[in-house]
Amino acid sequence: MRKNTLKNLLIGKIPEDKINSISKSYEIVGDIAIIEIPSEVEKYENEIAKALMNFNKNIKTVLKKSGIHQGEFRTQDLTYLLGEDKKETEYLENGIKLKINPQTVYFSARLSTERGELMSNLEENKRILIMFSGAGPYTFVALKKQSNISKIDSIEINPQGHKYALESLNLNKNILMKSKIYIKLEKFVKENQIPIKYKELINLLNNIKINFFNEDVKIQANKFTIREYTKEVKYFENDIFLKNNLEIFNELKEKNNIFLD
């Protein structure tokens, strides 16, 4: 019996001299397959997409590369071929999850091993700056591999990359809950019944591990304010992880039946 490989599934459907290159020219991101199809076999693209979905049952969508990575954001056009008509997916690697749209954000699943190895070699208790952070793959892998990192600052100029990095925060709460700062936060919530002292809470949140910055971030400006009666505590508007921790804090309050007076 012939082995069920993509190469074998393509036999008889496209010219034999093109089979080898086609069978190696795709990448899987979540449940989306992204394939490169030479112009001379474009008329067979639907057959190629069907073979790919038959070969890998986890694939829900097949997209075709319609150009090279280009522009300031290094993105590329992708054309829908088969399956669910979508370009957004959730992707798992190195124990972390990412929300991603490979058309609007530069991303390569093929760098998964490199990311894992690189982030495993980070020194503990260091503050890390990740430039061109995209949707956050290096950021979340770093936190997963090295929970004792002091803080990570991730900077991405593409607003879509910034958007998906923030959405991915909620997909990685399992990592956040294992971090020292979250454990301290949870303990604080459980031990402090009515009223909760903002000052102590904010001191905890000030030690947050991740900041995601978009291109126009100015650390010294654009502040927002948390008010408790007449007291004011000022924090940076772009300190997104602080906002996210406040949301987690609110969930913990509800779970433990704690209320502010």
PDB file of C-alpha atoms in Angstrom:
ATOM      1  CA  MET A   1       0.000   0.000   0.000  1.00  0.00           C
ATOM      2  CA  ARG A   2       1.313   3.455  -0.936  1.00  0.00           C
ATOM      3  CA  LYS A   3       2.162   5.672   2.049  1.00  0.00           C
ATOM      4  CA  ASN A   4      -0.222   8.609   2.551  1.00  0.00           C
ATOM      5  CA  THR A   5       2.207  11.475   2.001  1.00  0.00           C
ATOM      6  CA  LEU A   6       1.484  14.804   0.337  1.00  0.00           C
ATOM      7  CA  LYS A   7       3.855  13.805  -2.429  1.00  0.00           C
ATOM      8  CA  ASN A   8       1.910  10.607  -3.117  1.00  0.00           C
ATOM      9  CA  LEU A   9      -1.421  12.429  -2.930  1.00  0.00           C
ATOM     10  CA  LEU A  10      -0.233  14.756  -5.701  1.00  0.00           C
ATOM     11  CA  ILE A  11       0.779  11.961  -8.085  1.00  0.00           C
ATOM     12  CA  GLY A  12      -1.437  12.033 -11.153  1.00  0.00           C
ATOM     13  CA  LYS A  13      -2.836  15.453 -10.269  1.00  0.00           C
ATOM     14  CA  ILE A  14       0.043  17.737 -11.212  1.00  0.00           C
ATOM     15  CA  PRO A  15       3.124  17.257 -13.450  1.00  0.00           C
ATOM     16  CA  GLU A  16       5.556  14.869 -11.766  1.00  0.00           C
ATOM     17  CA  ASP A  17       8.524  17.213 -12.138  1.00  0.00           C
ATOM     18  CA  LYS A  18       6.722  19.770  -9.923  1.00  0.00           C
ATOM     19  CA  ILE A  19       5.695  17.413  -7.123  1.00  0.00           C
ATOM     20  CA  ASN A  20       8.892  17.604  -5.081  1.00  0.00           C
ATOM     21  CA  SER A  21       8.968  21.396  -4.938  1.00  0.00           C
ATOM     22  CA  ILE A  22       5.243  21.686  -4.133  1.00  0.00           C
ATOM     23  CA  SER A  23       5.384  19.112  -1.338  1.00  0.00           C
ATOM     24  CA  LYS A  24       8.034  21.174   0.480  1.00  0.00           C
ATOM     25  CA  SER A  25       6.795  24.698  -0.192  1.00  0.00           C
ATOM     26  CA  TYR A  26       4.174  25.169   2.505  1.00  0.00           C
ATOM     27  CA  GLU A  27       4.063  26.369   6.094  1.00  0.00           C
ATOM     28  CA  ILE A  28       1.416  25.681   8.738  1.00  0.00           C
ATOM     29  CA  VAL A  29       0.353  28.449  11.122  1.00  0.00           C
ATOM     30  CA  GLY A  30      -2.276  27.188  13.548  1.00  0.00           C
ATOM     31  CA  ASP A  31      -4.951  25.555  11.398  1.00  0.00           C
ATOM     32  CA  ILE A  32      -3.957  27.534   8.282  1.00  0.00           C
ATOM     33  CA  ALA A  33      -1.636  26.178   5.585  1.00  0.00           C
ATOM     34  CA  ILE A  34       0.241  28.752   3.508  1.00  0.00           C
ATOM     35  CA  ILE A  35       1.560  27.386   0.239  1.00  0.00           C
ATOM     36  CA  GLU A  36       3.751  28.755  -2.528  1.00  0.00           C
ATOM     37  CA  ILE A  37       2.511  27.702  -5.979  1.00  0.00           C
ATOM     38  CA  PRO A  38       4.648  28.362  -9.088  1.00  0.00           C
ATOM     39  CA  SER A  39       2.829  30.108 -11.937  1.00  0.00           C
ATOM     40  CA  GLU A  40       3.218  27.083 -14.222  1.00  0.00           C
ATOM     41  CA  VAL A  41       1.039  24.921 -11.931  1.00  0.00           C
ATOM     42  CA  GLU A  42      -1.467  27.562 -10.807  1.00  0.00           C
ATOM     43  CA  LYS A  43      -4.197  25.808 -12.801  1.00  0.00           C
ATOM     44  CA  TYR A  44      -3.800  22.873 -10.388  1.00  0.00           C
ATOM     45  CA  GLU A  45      -3.959  24.983  -7.228  1.00  0.00           C
ATOM     46  CA  ASN A  46      -7.340  23.651  -6.062  1.00  0.00           C
ATOM     47  CA  GLU A  47      -6.141  20.065  -6.438  1.00  0.00           C
ATOM     48  CA  ILE A  48      -3.005  20.933  -4.512  1.00  0.00           C
ATOM     49  CA  ALA A  49      -5.073  22.529  -1.732  1.00  0.00           C
ATOM     50  CA  LYS A  50      -7.364  19.474  -1.529  1.00  0.00           C
ATOM     51  CA  ALA A  51      -4.360  17.148  -1.316  1.00  0.00           C
ATOM     52  CA  LEU A  52      -2.878  19.274   1.463  1.00  0.00           C
ATOM     53  CA  MET A  53      -6.088  19.156   3.524  1.00  0.00           C
ATOM     54  CA  ASN A  54      -6.388  15.393   2.967  1.00  0.00           C
ATOM     55  CA  PHE A  55      -2.789  14.945   4.060  1.00  0.00           C
ATOM     56  CA  ASN A  56      -3.183  16.994   7.263  1.00  0.00           C
ATOM     57  CA  LYS A  57      -6.647  16.818   8.811  1.00  0.00           C
ATOM     58  CA  ASN A  58      -5.816  19.643  11.236  1.00  0.00           C
ATOM     59  CA  ILE A  59      -5.704  22.134   8.370  1.00  0.00           C
ATOM     60  CA  LYS A  60      -8.948  24.135   8.136  1.00  0.00           C
ATOM     61  CA  THR A  61      -7.839  26.738   5.579  1.00  0.00           C
ATOM     62  CA  VAL A  62      -5.393  26.810   2.666  1.00  0.00           C
ATOM     63  CA  LEU A  63      -3.959  30.151   1.558  1.00  0.00           C
ATOM     64  CA  LYS A  64      -1.616  30.866  -1.348  1.00  0.00           C
ATOM     65  CA  LYS A  65       1.262  33.314  -1.265  1.00  0.00           C
ATOM     66  CA  SER A  66       0.486  36.091  -3.750  1.00  0.00           C
ATOM     67  CA  GLY A  67       3.670  38.078  -3.356  1.00  0.00           C
ATOM     68  CA  ILE A  68       6.850  38.535  -1.367  1.00  0.00           C
ATOM     69  CA  HIS A  69       7.223  40.161   2.040  1.00  0.00           C
ATOM     70  CA  GLN A  70       7.365  43.875   1.422  1.00  0.00           C
ATOM     71  CA  GLY A  71       6.794  47.329   2.833  1.00  0.00           C
ATOM     72  CA  GLU A  72       7.620  48.811   6.198  1.00  0.00           C
ATOM     73  CA  PHE A  73       5.758  46.039   8.032  1.00  0.00           C
ATOM     74  CA  ARG A  74       7.241  43.147   5.966  1.00  0.00           C
ATOM     75  CA  THR A  75       3.796  41.693   5.216  1.00  0.00           C
ATOM     76  CA  GLN A  76       2.680  39.690   2.181  1.00  0.00           C
ATOM     77  CA  ASP A  77      -0.587  39.148   0.324  1.00  0.00           C
ATOM     78  CA  LEU A  78      -2.301  35.800   0.789  1.00  0.00           C
ATOM     79  CA  THR A  79      -5.095  34.451  -1.430  1.00  0.00           C
ATOM     80  CA  TYR A  80      -7.794  32.104  -0.151  1.00  0.00           C
ATOM     81  CA  LEU A  81      -7.907  28.701  -1.868  1.00  0.00           C
ATOM     82  CA  LEU A  82      -9.896  26.161   0.146  1.00  0.00           C
ATOM     83  CA  GLY A  83     -11.577  25.423   3.469  1.00  0.00           C
ATOM     84  CA  GLU A  84     -12.778  28.057   5.908  1.00  0.00           C
ATOM     85  CA  ASP A  85     -12.507  31.529   4.391  1.00  0.00           C
ATOM     86  CA  LYS A  86     -10.356  33.186   7.047  1.00  0.00           C
ATOM     87  CA  LYS A  87      -6.863  34.522   7.664  1.00  0.00           C
ATOM     88  CA  GLU A  88      -6.864  34.723  11.455  1.00  0.00           C
ATOM     89  CA  THR A  89      -5.883  31.774  13.620  1.00  0.00           C
ATOM     90  CA  GLU A  90      -4.492  30.669  16.975  1.00  0.00           C
ATOM     91  CA  TYR A  91      -1.018  29.192  16.872  1.00  0.00           C
ATOM     92  CA  LEU A  92       0.757  27.036  19.477  1.00  0.00           C
ATOM     93  CA  GLU A  93       4.523  26.776  19.916  1.00  0.00           C
ATOM     94  CA  ASN A  94       6.928  26.229  22.815  1.00  0.00           C
ATOM     95  CA  GLY A  95       4.001  26.039  25.240  1.00  0.00           C
ATOM     96  CA  ILE A  96       2.563  29.463  24.343  1.00  0.00           C
ATOM     97  CA  LYS A  97      -0.407  30.581  22.224  1.00  0.00           C
ATOM     98  CA  LEU A  98      -0.555  33.390  19.701  1.00  0.00           C
ATOM     99  CA  LYS A  99      -3.468  35.085  17.952  1.00  0.00           C
ATOM    100  CA  ILE A 100      -2.180  35.844  14.477  1.00  0.00           C
ATOM    101  CA  ASN A 101      -3.106  36.978  10.988  1.00  0.00           C
ATOM    102  CA  PRO A 102      -0.157  36.027   8.747  1.00  0.00           C
ATOM    103  CA  GLN A 103      -1.270  38.504   6.091  1.00  0.00           C
ATOM    104  CA  THR A 104      -1.247  41.593   8.303  1.00  0.00           C
ATOM    105  CA  VAL A 105       1.624  40.670  10.660  1.00  0.00           C
ATOM    106  CA  TYR A 106       5.054  39.301   9.771  1.00  0.00           C
ATOM    107  CA  PHE A 107       5.406  35.807  11.242  1.00  0.00           C
ATOM    108  CA  SER A 108       7.294  32.593  10.511  1.00  0.00           C
ATOM    109  CA  ALA A 109       6.390  29.296  12.160  1.00  0.00           C
ATOM    110  CA  ARG A 110       9.668  27.902  10.855  1.00  0.00           C
ATOM    111  CA  LEU A 111      11.539  29.961  13.462  1.00  0.00           C
ATOM    112  CA  SER A 112       9.830  28.131  16.340  1.00  0.00           C
ATOM    113  CA  THR A 113      12.885  26.038  17.280  1.00  0.00           C
ATOM    114  CA  GLU A 114      15.178  29.053  17.034  1.00  0.00           C
ATOM    115  CA  ARG A 115      12.886  31.089  19.299  1.00  0.00           C
ATOM    116  CA  GLY A 116      12.805  28.323  21.900  1.00  0.00           C
ATOM    117  CA  GLU A 117      16.584  27.902  21.931  1.00  0.00           C
ATOM    118  CA  LEU A 118      17.308  31.631  21.969  1.00  0.00           C
ATOM    119  CA  MET A 119      14.879  32.456  24.769  1.00  0.00           C
ATOM    120  CA  SER A 120      16.081  29.496  26.866  1.00  0.00           C
ATOM    121  CA  ASN A 121      19.511  31.127  27.017  1.00  0.00           C
ATOM    122  CA  LEU A 122      18.341  34.413  28.529  1.00  0.00           C
ATOM    123  CA  GLU A 123      19.825  35.291  31.903  1.00  0.00           C
ATOM    124  CA  GLU A 124      17.543  35.442  34.941  1.00  0.00           C
ATOM    125  CA  ASN A 125      16.598  38.709  36.622  1.00  0.00           C
ATOM    126  CA  LYS A 126      17.475  40.757  33.541  1.00  0.00           C
ATOM    127  CA  ARG A 127      15.347  43.369  31.775  1.00  0.00           C
ATOM    128  CA  ILE A 128      14.888  42.367  28.133  1.00  0.00           C
ATOM    129  CA  LEU A 129      14.195  44.625  25.133  1.00  0.00           C
ATOM    130  CA  ILE A 130      12.674  42.900  22.091  1.00  0.00           C
ATOM    131  CA  MET A 131      12.700  45.057  18.966  1.00  0.00           C
ATOM    132  CA  PHE A 132      10.364  44.302  16.040  1.00  0.00           C
ATOM    133  CA  SER A 133       8.340  42.070  18.377  1.00  0.00           C
ATOM    134  CA  GLY A 134       5.428  41.439  15.997  1.00  0.00           C
ATOM    135  CA  ALA A 135       2.549  39.559  17.603  1.00  0.00           C
ATOM    136  CA  GLY A 136       4.765  38.637  20.547  1.00  0.00           C
ATOM    137  CA  PRO A 137       6.254  35.184  19.789  1.00  0.00           C
ATOM    138  CA  TYR A 138       9.663  35.969  21.297  1.00  0.00           C
ATOM    139  CA  THR A 139       8.051  37.825  24.203  1.00  0.00           C
ATOM    140  CA  PHE A 140       5.788  35.017  25.348  1.00  0.00           C
ATOM    141  CA  VAL A 141       8.353  32.287  24.706  1.00  0.00           C
ATOM    142  CA  ALA A 142      10.847  34.264  26.810  1.00  0.00           C
ATOM    143  CA  LEU A 143       8.406  34.476  29.718  1.00  0.00           C
ATOM    144  CA  LYS A 144       7.574  30.778  29.352  1.00  0.00           C
ATOM    145  CA  LYS A 145      11.220  29.696  29.278  1.00  0.00           C
ATOM    146  CA  GLN A 146      12.530  32.138  31.893  1.00  0.00           C
ATOM    147  CA  SER A 147       9.877  33.072  34.474  1.00  0.00           C
ATOM    148  CA  ASN A 148      12.456  34.976  36.552  1.00  0.00           C
ATOM    149  CA  ILE A 149      13.123  37.619  33.912  1.00  0.00           C
ATOM    150  CA  SER A 150      12.840  41.034  35.547  1.00  0.00           C
ATOM    151  CA  LYS A 151      10.824  42.685  32.755  1.00  0.00           C
ATOM    152  CA  ILE A 152      10.346  42.509  28.997  1.00  0.00           C
ATOM    153  CA  ASP A 153       9.805  45.595  26.829  1.00  0.00           C
ATOM    154  CA  SER A 154       8.536  44.671  23.357  1.00  0.00           C
ATOM    155  CA  ILE A 155       8.388  47.266  20.580  1.00  0.00           C
ATOM    156  CA  GLU A 156       6.491  46.816  17.295  1.00  0.00           C
ATOM    157  CA  ILE A 157       5.765  49.517  14.721  1.00  0.00           C
ATOM    158  CA  ASN A 158       2.917  47.625  12.985  1.00  0.00           C
ATOM    159  CA  PRO A 159      -0.399  48.448  14.740  1.00  0.00           C
ATOM    160  CA  GLN A 160      -1.760  45.026  13.728  1.00  0.00           C
ATOM    161  CA  GLY A 161       1.193  43.275  15.341  1.00  0.00           C
ATOM    162  CA  HIS A 162       0.622  45.355  18.468  1.00  0.00           C
ATOM    163  CA  LYS A 163      -3.087  44.461  18.426  1.00  0.00           C
ATOM    164  CA  TYR A 164      -2.499  40.713  18.178  1.00  0.00           C
ATOM    165  CA  ALA A 165       0.191  40.807  20.868  1.00  0.00           C
ATOM    166  CA  LEU A 166      -2.330  42.314  23.270  1.00  0.00           C
ATOM    167  CA  GLU A 167      -4.967  39.741  22.327  1.00  0.00           C
ATOM    168  CA  SER A 168      -2.422  36.989  22.926  1.00  0.00           C
ATOM    169  CA  LEU A 169      -2.010  38.155  26.528  1.00  0.00           C
ATOM    170  CA  ASN A 170      -5.382  36.629  27.342  1.00  0.00           C
ATOM    171  CA  LEU A 171      -4.373  33.344  25.692  1.00  0.00           C
ATOM    172  CA  ASN A 172      -1.352  33.028  27.973  1.00  0.00           C
ATOM    173  CA  LYS A 173      -2.840  33.606  31.414  1.00  0.00           C
ATOM    174  CA  ASN A 174      -1.551  30.161  32.409  1.00  0.00           C
ATOM    175  CA  ILE A 175       1.974  31.553  32.099  1.00  0.00           C
ATOM    176  CA  LEU A 176       1.084  34.757  33.928  1.00  0.00           C
ATOM    177  CA  MET A 177      -0.476  32.852  36.818  1.00  0.00           C
ATOM    178  CA  LYS A 178       2.818  31.030  37.428  1.00  0.00           C
ATOM    179  CA  SER A 179       4.831  34.231  37.582  1.00  0.00           C
ATOM    180  CA  LYS A 180       5.857  35.572  40.976  1.00  0.00           C
ATOM    181  CA  ILE A 181       4.040  38.862  40.530  1.00  0.00           C
ATOM    182  CA  TYR A 182       0.718  37.180  39.751  1.00  0.00           C
ATOM    183  CA  ILE A 183       1.040  34.872  42.766  1.00  0.00           C
ATOM    184  CA  LYS A 184       1.661  37.911  44.975  1.00  0.00           C
ATOM    185  CA  LEU A 185      -1.314  39.678  43.405  1.00  0.00           C
ATOM    186  CA  GLU A 186      -3.626  36.727  43.982  1.00  0.00           C
ATOM    187  CA  LYS A 187      -2.461  36.404  47.591  1.00  0.00           C
ATOM    188  CA  PHE A 188      -3.085  40.111  48.135  1.00  0.00           C
ATOM    189  CA  VAL A 189      -6.618  39.862  46.761  1.00  0.00           C
ATOM    190  CA  LYS A 190      -7.481  36.874  48.934  1.00  0.00           C
ATOM    191  CA  GLU A 191      -6.027  38.326  52.136  1.00  0.00           C
ATOM    192  CA  ASN A 192      -7.380  41.874  51.848  1.00  0.00           C
ATOM    193  CA  GLN A 193     -11.118  42.070  52.252  1.00  0.00           C
ATOM    194  CA  ILE A 194     -13.065  45.353  52.196  1.00  0.00           C
ATOM    195  CA  PRO A 195     -11.594  47.862  51.645  1.00  0.00           C
ATOM    196  CA  ILE A 196      -8.723  47.103  49.284  1.00  0.00           C
ATOM    197  CA  LYS A 197      -5.802  49.506  49.523  1.00  0.00           C
ATOM    198  CA  TYR A 198      -4.933  50.793  46.094  1.00  0.00           C
ATOM    199  CA  LYS A 199      -1.429  51.773  47.133  1.00  0.00           C
ATOM    200  CA  GLU A 200      -0.372  48.213  47.934  1.00  0.00           C
ATOM    201  CA  LEU A 201      -2.063  46.882  44.812  1.00  0.00           C
ATOM    202  CA  ILE A 202      -0.382  49.424  42.564  1.00  0.00           C
ATOM    203  CA  ASN A 203       3.014  48.609  44.068  1.00  0.00           C
ATOM    204  CA  LEU A 204       2.445  45.038  42.950  1.00  0.00           C
ATOM    205  CA  LEU A 205       1.272  46.004  39.497  1.00  0.00           C
ATOM    206  CA  ASN A 206       4.279  48.264  39.082  1.00  0.00           C
ATOM    207  CA  ASN A 207       6.436  45.122  38.957  1.00  0.00           C
ATOM    208  CA  ILE A 208       4.634  43.701  35.925  1.00  0.00           C
ATOM    209  CA  LYS A 209       6.690  41.633  33.542  1.00  0.00           C
ATOM    210  CA  ILE A 210       5.676  42.750  30.049  1.00  0.00           C
ATOM    211  CA  ASN A 211       5.100  46.062  28.280  1.00  0.00           C
ATOM    212  CA  PHE A 212       3.943  46.088  24.667  1.00  0.00           C
ATOM    213  CA  PHE A 213       4.740  49.357  22.928  1.00  0.00           C
ATOM    214  CA  ASN A 214       3.523  50.619  19.565  1.00  0.00           C
ATOM    215  CA  GLU A 215       5.603  53.028  17.471  1.00  0.00           C
ATOM    216  CA  ASP A 216       4.368  56.275  19.013  1.00  0.00           C
ATOM    217  CA  VAL A 217       4.959  55.404  22.659  1.00  0.00           C
ATOM    218  CA  LYS A 218       6.516  58.139  24.753  1.00  0.00           C
ATOM    219  CA  ILE A 219       7.285  56.786  28.200  1.00  0.00           C
ATOM    220  CA  GLN A 220       7.309  60.218  29.797  1.00  0.00           C
ATOM    221  CA  ALA A 221       3.890  61.265  28.405  1.00  0.00           C
ATOM    222  CA  ASN A 222       0.303  60.150  27.801  1.00  0.00           C
ATOM    223  CA  LYS A 223      -0.540  59.200  31.359  1.00  0.00           C
ATOM    224  CA  PHE A 224      -3.790  57.898  32.701  1.00  0.00           C
ATOM    225  CA  THR A 225      -5.002  58.167  36.276  1.00  0.00           C
ATOM    226  CA  ILE A 226      -6.485  55.802  38.833  1.00  0.00           C
ATOM    227  CA  ARG A 227      -8.368  57.723  41.525  1.00  0.00           C
ATOM    228  CA  GLU A 228      -9.261  56.729  45.056  1.00  0.00           C
ATOM    229  CA  TYR A 229     -11.293  59.535  46.561  1.00  0.00           C
ATOM    230  CA  THR A 230      -8.967  62.581  46.400  1.00  0.00           C
ATOM    231  CA  LYS A 231      -5.750  60.629  45.884  1.00  0.00           C
ATOM    232  CA  GLU A 232      -4.263  60.271  42.438  1.00  0.00           C
ATOM    233  CA  VAL A 233      -1.964  57.538  41.207  1.00  0.00           C
ATOM    234  CA  LYS A 234      -0.584  58.162  37.721  1.00  0.00           C
ATOM    235  CA  TYR A 235       0.554  55.513  35.285  1.00  0.00           C
ATOM    236  CA  PHE A 236       1.527  55.407  31.629  1.00  0.00           C
ATOM    237  CA  GLU A 237      -1.338  55.100  29.193  1.00  0.00           C
ATOM    238  CA  ASN A 238       0.647  52.742  26.993  1.00  0.00           C
ATOM    239  CA  ASP A 239       1.546  50.407  29.848  1.00  0.00           C
ATOM    240  CA  ILE A 240      -0.856  47.849  28.392  1.00  0.00           C
ATOM    241  CA  PHE A 241       0.192  45.010  30.647  1.00  0.00           C
ATOM    242  CA  LEU A 242      -0.775  47.098  33.662  1.00  0.00           C
ATOM    243  CA  LYS A 243      -4.234  47.474  32.162  1.00  0.00           C
ATOM    244  CA  ASN A 244      -4.363  43.752  31.527  1.00  0.00           C
ATOM    245  CA  ASN A 245      -3.361  43.007  35.116  1.00  0.00           C
ATOM    246  CA  LEU A 246      -6.097  45.329  36.316  1.00  0.00           C
ATOM    247  CA  GLU A 247      -8.538  43.208  34.310  1.00  0.00           C
ATOM    248  CA  ILE A 248      -7.114  40.045  35.881  1.00  0.00           C
ATOM    249  CA  PHE A 249      -7.376  41.720  39.271  1.00  0.00           C
ATOM    250  CA  ASN A 250     -11.041  42.449  38.653  1.00  0.00           C
ATOM    251  CA  GLU A 251     -11.622  38.798  37.741  1.00  0.00           C
ATOM    252  CA  LEU A 252      -9.918  37.725  40.962  1.00  0.00           C
ATOM    253  CA  LYS A 253     -12.078  40.143  42.949  1.00  0.00           C
ATOM    254  CA  GLU A 254     -15.230  38.655  41.467  1.00  0.00           C
ATOM    255  CA  LYS A 255     -14.001  35.081  41.973  1.00  0.00           C
ATOM    256  CA  ASN A 256     -13.199  35.761  45.637  1.00  0.00           C
ATOM    257  CA  ASN A 257     -16.247  37.990  46.293  1.00  0.00           C
ATOM    258  CA  ILE A 258     -14.130  41.032  47.155  1.00  0.00           C
ATOM    259  CA  PHE A 259     -15.518  44.507  46.560  1.00  0.00           C
ATOM    260  CA  LEU A 260     -14.190  48.040  46.703  1.00  0.00           C
ATOM    261  CA  ASP A 261     -16.036  50.368  49.053  1.00  0.00           C
TER     262      ASP A 261
END
